[in-house]
């Protein structure tokens, strides 16, 4: 039985690989969610007029990897204290959001956020939103599996995220 998880945490190019590498992940899809325009294009989302956020939809096997484990992977890919973007990606279309499907996912996400807040790991407030899932629109083909299609560009995009992870999640 497959389940889905939807996470937004900056440019979707950098959000695919961390999930793609785990057993139990069936597919990671780059796309857009949370907006008010059906079937938006990348250009429309970048215009900041559609309300969408770049996100990844993860199709996974809960017998192999749990939603709770996915949420833990998610936290380590983002700066949960930055509400208006992630790293070099600025704007509302890059905001950090956990989009939950159903009460069980919401309960897990809220408990995980509370645990992170109480951990004292960050001195600033945790501002990542937890919202009900909205329609998810798959991004154009050239955005899918970007880290495999253009590894040099991916590495450039990924540098700030990796530095943040090393300084905040290594211990």
Coordinates of C-alpha atoms in Angstrom, one line a residue:
X1 CA 0.0 0.0 0.0
X2 CA 1.4 3.4 -1.0
X3 CA 1.0 6.7 0.8
X4 CA 2.0 10.2 0.0
X5 CA 3.7 13.0 1.8
X6 CA 4.0 16.6 0.5
X7 CA 6.8 18.9 1.7
X8 CA 7.9 22.4 0.7
X9 CA 11.3 23.7 1.7
X10 CA 12.8 26.0 -0.9
X11 CA 13.6 25.1 -4.4
X12 CA 12.2 21.7 -5.2
X13 CA 15.5 20.8 -7.1
X14 CA 17.2 20.4 -3.7
X15 CA 14.3 18.6 -2.0
X16 CA 14.3 15.5 -4.2
X17 CA 17.6 13.8 -3.6
X18 CA 17.5 13.6 0.2
X19 CA 14.3 11.6 0.0
X20 CA 15.1 9.7 -3.2
X21 CA 18.0 8.0 -1.5
X22 CA 16.0 6.2 1.2
X23 CA 14.6 2.6 1.0
X24 CA 10.8 2.7 0.7
X25 CA 10.7 5.8 -1.4
X26 CA 8.8 4.8 -4.6
X27 CA 8.9 8.2 -6.3
X28 CA 9.6 11.9 -5.6
X29 CA 7.8 14.4 -7.8
X30 CA 8.6 18.1 -8.1
X31 CA 5.6 20.3 -8.3
X32 CA 3.5 23.2 -7.0
X33 CA 0.8 23.3 -4.3
X34 CA -1.0 25.7 -2.0
X35 CA -2.1 28.2 -4.6
X36 CA -5.3 29.4 -6.2
X37 CA -4.5 28.9 -9.9
X38 CA -5.1 25.5 -11.5
X39 CA -2.2 23.9 -13.4
X40 CA 0.3 26.7 -12.9
X41 CA 3.5 26.9 -14.9
X42 CA 6.9 27.4 -13.4
X43 CA 6.9 31.0 -14.7
X44 CA 3.5 31.7 -13.2
X45 CA 4.6 30.4 -9.8
X46 CA 7.8 32.4 -9.9
X47 CA 5.7 35.5 -10.6
X48 CA 4.4 35.3 -7.0
X49 CA 0.8 35.8 -8.3
X50 CA -0.5 32.2 -8.0
X51 CA 0.0 31.6 -4.3
X52 CA 1.8 28.3 -4.9
X53 CA 4.8 26.9 -3.2
X54 CA 7.4 24.7 -4.8
X55 CA 7.1 21.3 -3.2
X56 CA 7.8 17.6 -3.5
X57 CA 5.3 14.9 -3.4
X58 CA 6.8 11.7 -2.0
X59 CA 5.1 8.4 -2.8
X60 CA 6.3 5.9 -0.2
X61 CA 5.8 2.4 1.2
X62 CA 4.9 2.8 4.9
X63 CA 5.9 -0.8 5.6
X64 CA 9.5 0.3 4.8
X65 CA 9.7 4.0 5.8
X66 CA 7.2 5.8 8.0
X67 CA 5.7 9.2 7.6
X68 CA 7.4 10.1 10.9
X69 CA 10.8 9.2 9.4
X70 CA 10.0 11.4 6.3
X71 CA 9.2 14.3 8.6
X72 CA 12.6 13.9 10.3
X73 CA 14.3 13.9 6.9
X74 CA 12.4 17.0 6.0
X75 CA 13.5 19.0 9.0
X76 CA 17.1 18.3 8.2
X77 CA 16.7 19.8 4.7
X78 CA 15.3 23.1 5.7
X79 CA 15.8 26.2 7.9
X80 CA 12.7 26.0 10.0
X81 CA 13.3 29.5 11.3
X82 CA 13.0 31.3 7.9
X83 CA 9.3 31.9 6.8
X84 CA 10.1 33.7 3.5
X85 CA 12.3 31.3 1.7
X86 CA 15.1 28.9 2.1
X87 CA 18.8 29.8 1.9
X88 CA 19.4 31.6 -1.5
X89 CA 15.7 31.0 -2.5
X90 CA 13.6 34.0 -1.5
X91 CA 9.9 34.6 -1.7
X92 CA 6.6 33.0 -0.6
X93 CA 6.9 30.3 -3.3
X94 CA 9.9 28.9 -1.3
X95 CA 8.3 29.0 2.1
X96 CA 8.7 25.9 4.4
X97 CA 5.4 24.0 4.8
X98 CA 4.5 20.4 5.7
X99 CA 1.3 19.7 3.8
X100 CA -0.6 16.9 5.7
X101 CA -3.1 14.4 4.3
X102 CA -5.4 13.4 7.1
X103 CA -5.4 13.7 10.9
X104 CA -2.7 11.1 11.5
X105 CA -0.1 13.0 9.3
X106 CA -1.2 16.3 11.0
X107 CA -0.7 14.7 14.5
X108 CA 2.8 13.4 13.6
X109 CA 3.8 16.7 12.0
X110 CA 2.6 18.8 14.9
X111 CA 4.3 16.6 17.5
X112 CA 7.5 16.7 15.5
X113 CA 7.4 20.5 15.2
X114 CA 6.7 20.7 19.0
X115 CA 9.7 18.4 19.7
X116 CA 11.9 20.6 17.5
X117 CA 10.7 23.8 19.3
X118 CA 11.4 22.2 22.7
X119 CA 14.8 20.9 21.7
X120 CA 16.5 24.3 21.9
X121 CA 18.4 23.5 18.7
X122 CA 17.4 26.9 17.2
X123 CA 17.4 30.2 19.0
X124 CA 14.8 31.7 16.7
X125 CA 11.2 30.5 16.6
X126 CA 10.2 27.5 14.4
X127 CA 8.0 29.1 11.7
X128 CA 7.5 26.2 9.3
X129 CA 3.7 25.9 8.7
X130 CA 1.7 22.8 8.9
X131 CA -1.3 23.0 6.5
X132 CA -3.8 20.6 5.0
X133 CA -2.8 19.3 1.7
X134 CA -4.0 21.2 -1.3
X135 CA -4.1 20.1 -5.0
X136 CA -0.6 19.2 -6.2
X137 CA 0.4 20.0 -9.7
X138 CA 3.4 18.2 -11.2
X139 CA 6.1 20.6 -12.5
X140 CA 7.4 20.5 -16.0
X141 CA 9.5 17.5 -17.0
X142 CA 12.8 19.4 -17.0
X143 CA 12.4 20.0 -13.2
X144 CA 12.0 16.3 -12.4
X145 CA 15.0 14.6 -10.9
X146 CA 17.1 17.7 -11.6
X147 CA 20.0 16.5 -9.4
X148 CA 20.5 13.7 -11.9
X149 CA 20.0 15.7 -15.1
X150 CA 22.3 18.6 -14.2
X151 CA 24.6 17.6 -11.3
X152 CA 26.9 20.6 -11.6
X153 CA 24.1 23.1 -11.3
X154 CA 22.5 21.1 -8.5
X155 CA 25.7 21.2 -6.5
X156 CA 25.8 25.0 -6.9
X157 CA 22.2 25.3 -5.6
X158 CA 22.9 22.9 -2.8
X159 CA 26.0 24.5 -1.2
X160 CA 24.2 26.8 1.2
X161 CA 21.8 24.1 2.3
X162 CA 24.7 21.7 3.0
X163 CA 26.5 24.3 5.0
X164 CA 23.4 25.0 7.1
X165 CA 22.9 21.3 7.7
X166 CA 26.5 20.8 8.8
X167 CA 26.2 23.7 11.3
X168 CA 22.8 22.9 12.6
X169 CA 22.1 19.2 12.3
X170 CA 25.5 17.6 12.9
X171 CA 25.5 16.2 16.4

